[in-house]
Amino acid sequence: MGLLSLGTPLDWDEAVQLADHVREHGVEQFLSLWRHFKDRSGDPMLWGDELEYMIVALDRQRHTARLSLRQGEILSCLEEATGNFHDVSKPTFHPEFGRYMIESTPGQPYSSNVRDLLKVERDMRLRREIARKHLKENEIPMTLTSFPRLGAVDAPFTDPEYEANGAASRSLFLPDDLINKHVRFPTLAANIRKRRGSKVCINVPIYHDKNTPSPFIDPLIPYDRKLFPEDVEAKLGAARPDHIYMDAMGFGMGCCCLQVTMQAYDVDQARKLYDQLIPITPLLLAVSAASPVYRGYLADVDCRWNVVSGSVDDRTCAERGEKPLKETEPLHNSQTEPRRLRKSRYGSTDTYLHSDAPKSDNDLAVEYNEKVRERLLAEGLDPLMAEHISHLFVRDPLVIFSERIDQDDETSNDHFENLQSTNWQSMRFKPPPPGEKIGWRVEFRPMEIQLTDFENAAFSVFVILLSRAILHFGLNFYMPISKVDTNMHRAQLRNAIHTQKFFFTSCQASCDSSNVGERKIEEFTLAELFQGNGTEQMPGFVSLVRRLLDTMQLEQEERQQLDSYIDLIAARANGTLITTATWIRQFVDAHPSYKHDSFISEELNYEVCPQDLTLVTLHYGPN
């Protein structure tokens, strides 16, 4: 959700002039947190999940499913309803980027003991039931990663209907009316576009079915409806043949995901967890794959990751290393000399943080803000932490509120969070906030949302159990971080579970920075990585988690429930249980109205949206 400050956002031309001010004070705010909390220890391993729902309005007579833009009304009702809860564990609901989206979190963090792990699914069910009770009769809270017809122009996809227009996104496909009305969100969309010097440009390869035109030239791009000067970009090559073209932040930040945040004992343990989970991020992205459709077309990818990355890519042409579509490009950033930036500000994690990390494994040419790095080193921070923070600060702040320009750096962290919260990486390292009883945390961010509460509980619990196994057994998953980037690319490909292999270390318990030369980085299937290959060097994540459970005193029913979650992950990883993405593809392929041309009609979109989750239990387990 990010930082939701109240106030008056500055236009980009004003905000860019204050970028250095925000960075300078953001560094001082981080240093204040570091001085106060670097020696903090003894925090329990608490954790929580974030679930994101799409509110879908169904017309059962006309067979249409559209996104309900009643977020504000719904949240007001939910706030009033949950205000009547006397239990401290009451769930909480929050706004998200799209006015059809609602985020839910547990009312209080879980511990990692068995009793709390077994509460997760029940709590997720409760949140969905509460949300459902405060919707209209025809509205359903669906945990879809991507809405199949978001941005389709041949028929409405929102309720109420709006035409594509608006000063923030200037999209050919998405109306600004679907953006959350909090000023932060339209300002983010506008400032990303203004800093970049053009609209964002997302091209996802089309899935070529037997009747899909080749080459595929998107017939739904309304070239004849020139709303804004930027629309000429589609004609100039922004929209690529054989690709689905998208041009707005809403296509990425309008997707839903499942995230898990966990608190560590101290900063050292947080850094260790952060590092060891980095190589896991692409693997669980692949296993949770759930988004094969964009703008009404089947894509040749199964995951949202690159779509979200492209939707917030504010880099200028010079920073992307590309030639501009136009002859000249103004300087839209705060740097006097534009540098090359390898990635969008939404991407896979670039650096390890713990001192155990072999130096050779931080093998990406990571960009740093040298001024920030020097300030942190001068304060006594170690080079790895200094480089991590200074890498975040190479970006410009995107939204600055006029009322929040001047802050007390000892009591506020808004300037730091301004940059931290708009660096959307697959892992996030989170220092304790000032004035709260919260410790050092790490956020696991790659997973796609699943259709049922059973699945989402299974993925959440598995991440926590694997994290505990990492600490309990002293596991070592270090590998060159460039190979993690390669894995992130492979994880998104169609049917990656069956078609791809992934780099991973074959030395998971005995190798450290002193004997890194003894390990091997090899390619494995997801089945081998999760279930092992019969060697002690590759026991498999599922086996490690089961070994951890063997050390606990569990009742038979408790073990059975936890095993059911682990069984789901194992079956997904070895391909005996299909992913959500594959389920959607198979459903579409078998539907009598589908013409095998990659196109998802309104009727087919209605059928794909699961109105009754009991209908998918054969694929996904109990719900």
XYZ file of C-alpha atoms in Angstrom:
623
model
C 0.000 0.000 0.000
C 2.876 2.360 0.717
C 3.046 5.605 2.630
C -0.384 7.303 2.785
C 0.440 10.778 4.054
C -2.243 13.437 4.048
C -1.596 16.752 2.367
C -1.140 18.547 -0.910
C 1.057 16.721 -3.425
C 3.475 18.776 -5.475
C 3.435 18.660 -9.250
C 6.472 16.893 -10.700
C 8.184 20.119 -11.803
C 8.076 21.289 -8.172
C 8.775 17.889 -6.615
C 11.916 17.247 -8.649
C 13.468 20.402 -7.225
C 13.140 18.920 -3.730
C 14.491 15.456 -4.543
C 17.879 16.101 -2.967
C 16.193 17.566 0.120
C 14.169 14.369 0.569
C 17.245 12.166 0.060
C 19.395 14.187 2.466
C 16.804 14.087 5.221
C 15.805 10.514 4.382
C 19.389 9.454 5.105
C 19.375 11.326 8.406
C 16.096 9.675 9.353
C 17.510 6.236 8.603
C 20.625 7.048 10.626
C 18.434 8.102 13.549
C 16.641 4.746 13.359
C 19.982 2.938 13.092
C 21.399 4.656 16.166
C 18.270 3.905 18.181
C 17.698 0.311 17.085
C 20.940 -1.265 15.822
C 21.457 -2.974 19.186
C 17.823 -3.891 19.714
C 17.366 -7.633 20.295
C 15.022 -10.159 21.826
C 12.033 -9.560 19.579
C 9.842 -12.628 18.955
C 9.380 -13.948 15.421
C 6.008 -12.363 14.779
C 4.591 -12.207 11.284
C 1.578 -11.272 9.214
C 0.171 -11.596 5.720
C -1.329 -9.113 3.289
C -4.173 -10.336 1.078
C -5.557 -8.232 -1.744
C -9.096 -8.666 -3.073
C -10.756 -7.474 -6.265
C -14.403 -6.546 -5.791
C -16.173 -7.956 -8.842
C -19.751 -7.005 -9.734
C -21.618 -9.815 -11.496
C -24.633 -9.509 -13.780
C -25.919 -13.071 -13.861
C -28.548 -12.338 -16.494
C -26.195 -10.709 -18.974
C -23.214 -12.863 -17.989
C -20.844 -9.985 -17.308
C -18.207 -9.555 -14.597
C -16.927 -6.034 -14.000
C -14.744 -4.329 -11.437
C -16.770 -2.507 -8.799
C -15.331 0.944 -8.089
C -16.911 1.311 -4.643
C -13.735 0.986 -2.613
C -14.407 4.104 -0.516
C -17.953 3.104 0.436
C -16.947 -0.470 1.163
C -14.012 0.510 3.381
C -16.221 2.896 5.345
C -18.684 0.074 5.987
C -15.896 -2.331 6.951
C -14.334 0.181 9.320
C -17.652 0.651 11.070
C -18.284 -3.095 11.196
C -14.879 -4.076 12.562
C -15.081 -1.229 15.044
C -17.660 -3.329 16.881
C -15.128 -6.122 17.410
C -13.961 -6.392 21.008
C -11.314 -8.979 20.213
C -7.851 -7.473 19.694
C -7.405 -9.859 16.799
C -10.057 -8.137 14.672
C -9.026 -8.001 11.004
C -8.145 -4.752 9.292
C -8.927 -3.539 5.774
C -6.958 -0.989 3.769
C -7.161 0.837 0.437
C -5.035 -0.143 -2.550
C -4.191 1.439 -5.911
C -7.378 0.439 -7.730
C -10.791 1.566 -6.545
C -11.869 -2.052 -6.989
C -9.138 -3.344 -4.632
C -9.134 -3.914 -0.869
C -6.215 -5.159 1.178
C -6.730 -7.164 4.351
C -4.338 -7.997 7.180
C -4.755 -9.814 10.499
C -5.693 -7.547 13.384
C -2.558 -8.497 15.268
C 0.572 -10.354 14.169
C 0.829 -14.113 14.437
C 3.574 -15.851 16.333
C 5.346 -18.768 14.674
C 4.046 -21.319 17.161
C 1.770 -24.073 15.932
C -1.403 -22.641 17.436
C -1.013 -19.420 15.462
C -0.004 -21.192 12.255
C -3.244 -23.133 12.444
C -5.240 -19.901 12.882
C -4.146 -18.405 9.558
C -6.645 -20.077 7.243
C -9.507 -19.480 9.643
C -8.543 -15.814 9.897
C -8.393 -15.486 6.111
C -11.858 -17.034 5.845
C -13.158 -14.576 8.431
C -11.772 -11.604 6.513
C -13.405 -12.767 3.286
C -16.722 -13.404 5.061
C -16.692 -9.964 6.684
C -15.932 -8.316 3.368
C -18.658 -10.313 1.611
C -21.272 -9.288 4.172
C -20.672 -5.613 3.443
C -20.900 -5.796 -0.321
C -23.901 -5.596 -2.590
C -25.644 -8.855 -3.369
C -24.037 -9.046 -6.806
C -20.506 -8.204 -5.586
C -17.901 -10.799 -4.646
C -14.424 -10.350 -3.093
C -12.210 -12.369 -5.424
C -8.548 -13.126 -4.901
C -7.547 -12.848 -8.552
C -4.027 -11.768 -9.455
C -5.044 -10.049 -12.697
C -8.537 -9.243 -13.913
C -8.743 -10.804 -17.384
C -10.390 -7.862 -19.166
C -8.804 -4.909 -17.360
C -8.238 -2.384 -20.150
C -10.334 -4.102 -22.827
C -11.937 -1.499 -25.113
C -14.621 -3.552 -26.883
C -16.928 -3.557 -23.831
C -17.005 -2.052 -20.308
C -14.875 -3.632 -17.587
C -15.765 -1.361 -14.647
C -18.983 -0.703 -12.731
C -19.854 2.103 -13.221
C -18.516 2.445 -16.746
C -16.000 5.168 -17.610
C -14.194 6.044 -20.799
C -10.411 5.909 -20.900
C -9.266 9.427 -20.140
C -7.615 11.442 -17.425
C -4.657 13.679 -16.817
C -2.840 11.232 -14.523
C -2.359 8.144 -16.719
C -3.380 9.462 -20.164
C -4.064 5.845 -21.015
C -5.686 4.564 -24.183
C -7.347 1.847 -22.110
C -7.747 2.761 -18.422
C -9.798 5.643 -17.011
C -8.274 7.623 -14.167
C -11.597 6.995 -12.429
C -10.432 3.501 -11.410
C -7.481 4.944 -9.423
C -7.821 5.249 -5.647
C -8.998 8.769 -4.858
C -6.291 9.351 -2.242
C -4.078 12.000 -3.830
C -0.981 9.832 -3.523
C -2.129 7.382 -6.189
C -3.025 9.639 -9.145
C 0.040 11.719 -8.312
C 2.199 8.598 -8.461
C 0.757 7.705 -11.856
C 1.232 11.220 -13.219
C 4.734 11.724 -11.840
C 5.985 8.380 -13.116
C 4.824 9.431 -16.577
C 6.263 12.948 -16.274
C 9.631 11.801 -14.956
C 9.904 9.179 -17.674
C 9.003 11.718 -20.353
C 6.413 9.364 -21.858
C 3.744 6.918 -20.852
C 4.919 3.630 -19.397
C 5.272 0.919 -22.010
C 4.426 -2.709 -21.228
C 4.544 -5.396 -23.908
C 3.641 -8.945 -22.909
C 4.072 -11.698 -25.504
C 0.766 -13.006 -26.854
C -0.040 -16.702 -26.532
C -0.323 -18.023 -30.071
C -3.265 -20.400 -30.218
C -4.221 -22.159 -33.449
C -6.461 -19.282 -34.622
C -4.380 -16.380 -33.301
C -3.256 -14.117 -36.183
C 0.467 -14.215 -36.916
C 1.844 -11.702 -36.615
C -0.609 -10.552 -33.979
C -1.327 -6.827 -34.363
C -3.540 -5.720 -31.479
C -6.891 -4.824 -33.082
C -8.160 -3.176 -29.897
C -5.652 -0.310 -29.841
C -7.876 2.675 -30.677
C -5.505 4.507 -33.007
C -8.403 6.606 -34.251
C -9.191 7.986 -30.779
C -6.335 10.370 -30.050
C -7.009 11.603 -26.563
C -3.510 12.833 -25.851
C -0.368 13.638 -27.833
C 1.397 10.638 -26.270
C -0.951 8.256 -28.080
C 1.201 8.585 -31.176
C 3.716 6.435 -29.253
C 1.688 3.312 -30.003
C 2.046 3.984 -33.731
C 5.744 4.796 -33.409
C 6.578 1.374 -32.043
C 5.624 1.329 -28.372
C 3.071 -1.367 -29.213
C 5.059 -4.318 -30.552
C 3.777 -7.001 -32.940
C 2.914 -10.336 -31.272
C 2.544 -8.566 -27.923
C -0.239 -7.273 -25.673
C 0.379 -3.547 -25.211
C -0.397 -1.714 -21.945
C 0.328 1.921 -21.157
C -0.551 2.772 -17.549
C 0.434 2.201 -13.932
C -2.959 0.603 -13.286
C -2.113 -2.476 -15.338
C 0.580 -3.441 -12.823
C -0.474 -1.898 -9.543
C -3.993 -3.047 -10.349
C -2.830 -6.653 -9.885
C -3.241 -8.445 -6.549
C -0.622 -10.403 -4.628
C 0.105 -12.221 -1.378
C 2.882 -10.845 0.839
C 4.338 -12.013 4.136
C 6.221 -9.809 6.600
C 8.134 -11.297 9.525
C 9.878 -9.773 12.504
C 13.339 -11.021 13.453
C 15.124 -11.404 16.782
C 17.546 -8.606 15.908
C 19.035 -6.793 12.923
C 21.587 -9.546 12.278
C 18.903 -12.210 12.040
C 16.801 -9.951 9.815
C 19.743 -9.533 7.450
C 20.311 -13.287 7.425
C 16.650 -14.045 6.644
C 16.617 -11.356 3.971
C 19.598 -12.932 2.234
C 18.514 -16.550 2.471
C 15.024 -15.823 1.151
C 16.287 -13.908 -1.903
C 17.092 -17.111 -3.882
C 13.655 -18.490 -2.926
C 11.716 -15.549 -4.406
C 11.633 -16.680 -8.063
C 10.856 -20.258 -7.079
C 7.711 -19.369 -5.150
C 6.760 -16.915 -7.884
C 6.728 -19.832 -10.328
C 4.844 -22.164 -7.974
C 2.205 -19.503 -7.244
C 1.788 -18.461 -10.931
C -1.740 -17.117 -11.395
C -1.944 -14.421 -14.088
C -1.969 -15.554 -17.730
C -4.448 -12.969 -19.134
C -4.038 -9.229 -19.797
C -6.358 -6.745 -21.532
C -8.572 -9.575 -22.688
C -5.855 -11.721 -24.271
C -4.080 -14.892 -23.234
C -0.407 -14.136 -22.741
C 2.614 -16.368 -23.135
C 3.581 -15.706 -19.503
C 1.988 -16.953 -16.291
C 3.008 -14.228 -13.814
C 2.440 -10.514 -13.240
C 6.021 -9.577 -12.236
C 7.273 -7.877 -15.412
C 3.895 -6.241 -15.955
C 4.107 -4.512 -12.571
C 7.753 -3.674 -13.191
C 6.913 -1.965 -16.463
C 3.916 -0.164 -15.008
C 6.075 1.920 -12.628
C 9.203 2.197 -14.772
C 9.928 5.918 -14.456
C 13.392 5.739 -16.024
C 14.091 8.163 -18.852
C 15.290 6.897 -22.230
C 18.867 7.736 -21.246
C 18.529 5.796 -18.008
C 17.077 2.830 -19.891
C 19.820 3.034 -22.499
C 17.266 3.500 -25.289
C 16.757 6.024 -28.019
C 13.694 8.223 -27.486
C 10.696 7.803 -29.768
C 10.809 11.549 -30.284
C 13.835 13.481 -31.551
C 14.595 15.166 -28.230
C 14.016 14.199 -24.636
C 14.007 16.719 -21.787
C 15.781 15.857 -18.534
C 13.040 14.699 -16.194
C 15.114 13.658 -13.194
C 17.068 15.398 -10.456
C 20.470 14.259 -11.707
C 22.587 16.741 -13.653
C 24.092 13.854 -15.611
C 21.605 11.034 -16.258
C 23.056 7.626 -15.443
C 22.133 4.215 -16.758
C 19.757 2.338 -14.430
C 19.498 -1.369 -15.204
C 16.058 -1.959 -13.724
C 12.736 -0.403 -13.030
C 12.194 0.590 -9.419
C 10.007 -2.540 -9.198
C 12.267 -5.531 -9.668
C 14.171 -8.396 -8.147
C 16.456 -7.703 -5.192
C 19.946 -6.556 -6.191
C 22.235 -7.063 -3.182
C 22.771 -9.395 -0.243
C 22.958 -7.755 3.177
C 24.609 -10.135 5.650
C 28.335 -10.359 6.304
C 28.185 -14.109 5.565
C 27.432 -13.369 1.906
C 30.397 -14.301 -0.308
C 31.649 -11.137 -1.984
C 31.559 -12.843 -5.354
C 27.812 -13.451 -5.005
C 27.025 -9.732 -5.032
C 27.919 -9.799 -8.715
C 25.513 -7.246 -10.192
C 26.750 -3.827 -11.267
C 24.529 -2.064 -8.747
C 24.071 1.698 -8.931
C 24.680 3.725 -5.751
C 24.065 7.283 -4.684
C 27.666 8.042 -3.761
C 26.817 11.008 -1.544
C 24.417 8.873 0.482
C 26.890 6.003 0.647
C 29.679 8.250 1.936
C 27.386 9.734 4.598
C 26.413 6.275 5.859
C 29.991 5.012 5.917
C 31.091 8.136 7.781
C 28.503 7.330 10.441
C 30.048 3.873 10.894
C 27.663 1.688 8.915
C 29.183 -1.389 7.313
C 29.625 -1.301 3.513
C 26.824 -3.807 2.777
C 24.172 -1.806 4.633
C 25.530 1.473 3.251
C 25.338 0.123 -0.280
C 21.827 -1.249 0.225
C 20.446 2.092 1.402
C 22.392 4.142 -1.142
C 21.080 1.859 -3.889
C 17.506 2.717 -2.840
C 18.408 6.391 -2.843
C 19.558 6.418 -6.456
C 15.855 6.909 -7.265
C 13.939 10.171 -7.112
C 11.052 10.561 -4.660
C 7.843 10.398 -6.692
C 5.335 12.084 -4.377
C 6.166 14.969 -2.049
C 3.515 16.647 0.085
C 3.943 20.365 0.646
C 2.980 20.012 4.321
C 5.667 17.323 4.860
C 8.719 19.011 3.339
C 10.282 19.999 6.659
C 10.395 17.253 9.283
C 12.101 16.419 12.568
C 14.562 13.731 11.502
C 14.670 12.271 15.020
C 10.943 11.615 15.253
C 9.797 11.180 11.648
C 10.756 8.693 8.954
C 8.485 9.981 6.163
C 11.324 11.046 3.865
C 13.052 7.695 4.297
C 9.815 5.809 3.683
C 9.103 7.976 0.653
C 12.039 6.275 -1.074
C 11.915 2.925 0.717
C 8.236 2.331 -0.097
C 8.658 3.174 -3.801
C 11.534 0.737 -4.284
C 9.338 -2.305 -4.869
C 11.733 -5.260 -4.775
C 11.121 -8.974 -4.314
C 12.410 -8.660 -0.739
C 12.169 -5.577 1.447
C 14.330 -4.889 4.513
C 12.352 -2.850 7.059
C 13.880 -1.005 10.043
C 11.798 -0.391 13.171
C 9.554 2.673 12.821
C 10.033 5.468 15.378
C 7.762 5.453 18.400
C 6.374 1.928 17.894
C 7.068 -1.437 19.528
C 8.087 -3.074 16.255
C 11.456 -4.647 15.510
C 13.548 -5.358 12.416
C 11.483 -7.016 9.697
C 11.765 -8.526 6.249
C 8.975 -8.675 3.678
C 8.632 -11.556 1.221
C 6.949 -10.025 -1.835
C 6.956 -12.203 -5.003
C 3.937 -14.492 -4.578
C 0.774 -14.251 -6.658
C -2.568 -14.286 -4.878
C -4.450 -17.603 -5.006
C -8.160 -18.222 -5.530
C -8.901 -19.843 -2.160
C -8.109 -19.153 1.475
C -6.699 -22.663 1.802
C -4.079 -21.938 -0.849
C -3.165 -18.515 0.513
C -2.810 -19.950 4.001
C -0.662 -22.776 2.624
C 1.753 -20.418 0.872
C 1.950 -18.070 3.874
C 2.546 -20.873 6.383
C 5.104 -22.517 4.089
C 7.152 -19.305 3.879
C 7.171 -19.027 7.664
C 8.098 -22.682 8.216
C 10.861 -22.470 5.607
C 12.182 -19.323 7.296
C 12.265 -21.126 10.631
C 14.004 -24.089 9.009
C 16.648 -21.743 7.569
C 17.429 -20.462 11.053
C 17.061 -23.794 12.849
C 19.302 -25.808 10.500
C 21.683 -22.981 9.572
C 20.860 -23.348 5.878
C 22.920 -21.562 3.283
C 21.271 -20.732 -0.037
C 23.800 -18.146 -1.211
C 24.363 -18.068 -4.960
C 25.381 -15.326 -7.416
C 22.557 -12.825 -7.347
C 22.736 -12.528 -11.131
C 21.509 -16.132 -11.259
C 18.514 -15.103 -9.124
C 17.700 -12.539 -11.811
C 17.854 -15.274 -14.436
C 15.528 -17.400 -12.315
C 13.054 -14.504 -12.026
C 12.842 -14.378 -15.816
C 12.321 -18.136 -16.126
C 9.742 -18.219 -13.326
C 7.307 -16.078 -15.322
C 7.319 -18.173 -18.480
C 4.276 -20.187 -19.418
C 4.188 -23.561 -17.652
C 7.570 -22.890 -16.033
C 7.103 -25.786 -13.603
C 7.348 -28.271 -16.479
C 9.552 -26.391 -18.942
C 12.189 -24.574 -16.909
C 15.162 -25.349 -14.713
C 16.425 -22.976 -12.072
C 19.907 -22.180 -10.804
C 20.512 -23.088 -7.180
C 23.334 -24.048 -4.887
C 23.969 -27.738 -4.320
C 25.637 -26.927 -0.997
C 22.948 -25.800 1.414
C 24.293 -26.462 4.892
C 28.077 -26.708 4.889
C 29.261 -23.924 2.583
C 30.063 -20.454 3.843
C 32.125 -17.536 2.594
C 35.341 -19.317 3.551
C 34.777 -22.387 1.383
C 32.497 -21.025 -1.324
C 34.767 -22.600 -3.925
C 33.543 -26.059 -2.871
C 29.944 -25.471 -3.846
C 28.333 -25.907 -7.235
C 25.658 -23.752 -8.791
C 23.603 -26.114 -10.898
C 20.241 -26.141 -12.659
C 17.366 -28.027 -11.059
C 13.688 -28.561 -11.733
C 11.235 -27.155 -9.234
C 10.364 -30.735 -8.276
C 14.022 -31.349 -7.338
C 14.311 -28.061 -5.453
C 11.187 -28.609 -3.391
C 11.298 -32.393 -2.952
C 15.014 -33.085 -3.257
C 17.036 -35.193 -5.646
C 17.968 -38.000 -3.274
C 21.222 -36.434 -2.034
C 22.066 -34.758 1.250
C 23.285 -31.750 -0.721
C 19.788 -31.250 -2.172
C 17.269 -32.420 0.446
C 14.498 -30.164 -0.887
C 12.579 -27.385 0.842
C 9.611 -29.627 1.616
C 11.838 -32.206 3.306
C 13.546 -29.481 5.345
C 10.210 -28.113 6.515
C 9.004 -31.613 7.462
C 12.229 -32.187 9.415
C 11.528 -28.978 11.295
C 8.019 -30.193 12.141
C 9.525 -33.464 13.382
C 11.342 -31.462 16.082
C 8.051 -30.094 17.424
C 5.594 -31.761 19.760
C 2.466 -31.776 17.618
C -0.900 -33.379 18.022
C -1.896 -35.651 15.153
C -4.573 -33.249 13.889
C -2.129 -30.330 14.025
C 0.449 -32.201 12.006
C -2.153 -33.306 9.480
C -3.306 -29.739 8.856
C 0.245 -28.445 8.452
C 1.075 -31.391 6.204
C -1.926 -30.545 4.010
C -0.383 -27.120 3.366
C 3.025 -28.612 2.632
C 1.426 -31.229 0.373
C -0.169 -28.461 -1.690
C 3.167 -26.690 -2.216
C 4.901 -29.975 -3.044
C 2.223 -30.967 -5.551
C 2.369 -27.588 -7.235
C 6.164 -27.733 -7.457
C 6.270 -31.230 -8.964
C 3.412 -30.501 -11.353
C 0.914 -33.073 -10.095
C -1.350 -30.190 -9.060
C -1.758 -27.423 -11.616
C -1.107 -23.761 -10.886
C -3.860 -21.172 -10.978
C -2.443 -19.915 -14.277
C -2.708 -23.380 -15.843
C -6.212 -23.834 -14.436
C -7.305 -20.583 -16.113
C -5.718 -21.643 -19.408
C -7.377 -25.049 -19.324
C -10.735 -23.540 -18.402
C -10.520 -21.089 -21.311
C -9.368 -23.749 -23.762
C -12.282 -26.053 -22.894
C -14.987 -23.369 -22.927
C -17.421 -23.683 -25.856
C -17.389 -19.924 -26.544
C -13.600 -19.735 -26.894
C -12.488 -19.458 -30.526
C -8.855 -20.450 -29.892
C -7.738 -16.989 -30.987
C -6.277 -15.907 -27.606
C -9.223 -13.508 -27.070
C -11.230 -13.491 -23.825
C -14.762 -12.320 -24.504
C -17.098 -10.792 -21.918
C -18.930 -14.102 -21.552
C -15.706 -16.019 -21.114
C -14.448 -13.450 -18.607
C -17.645 -13.977 -16.588
C -17.125 -17.739 -16.578
C -13.429 -17.488 -15.625
C -14.149 -15.402 -12.517
C -14.866 -18.019 -9.796
C -18.234 -17.140 -8.266
C -18.311 -20.221 -6.048
C -14.964 -21.396 -4.706
C -16.340 -24.872 -4.017
C -16.287 -25.400 -7.781
C -12.489 -25.285 -7.848
C -11.759 -27.494 -4.835
C -10.841 -30.456 -7.034
C -7.894 -28.446 -8.261
C -6.982 -26.561 -5.144
C -7.811 -28.671 -2.131
C -10.362 -27.968 0.624
C -11.716 -24.451 1.029
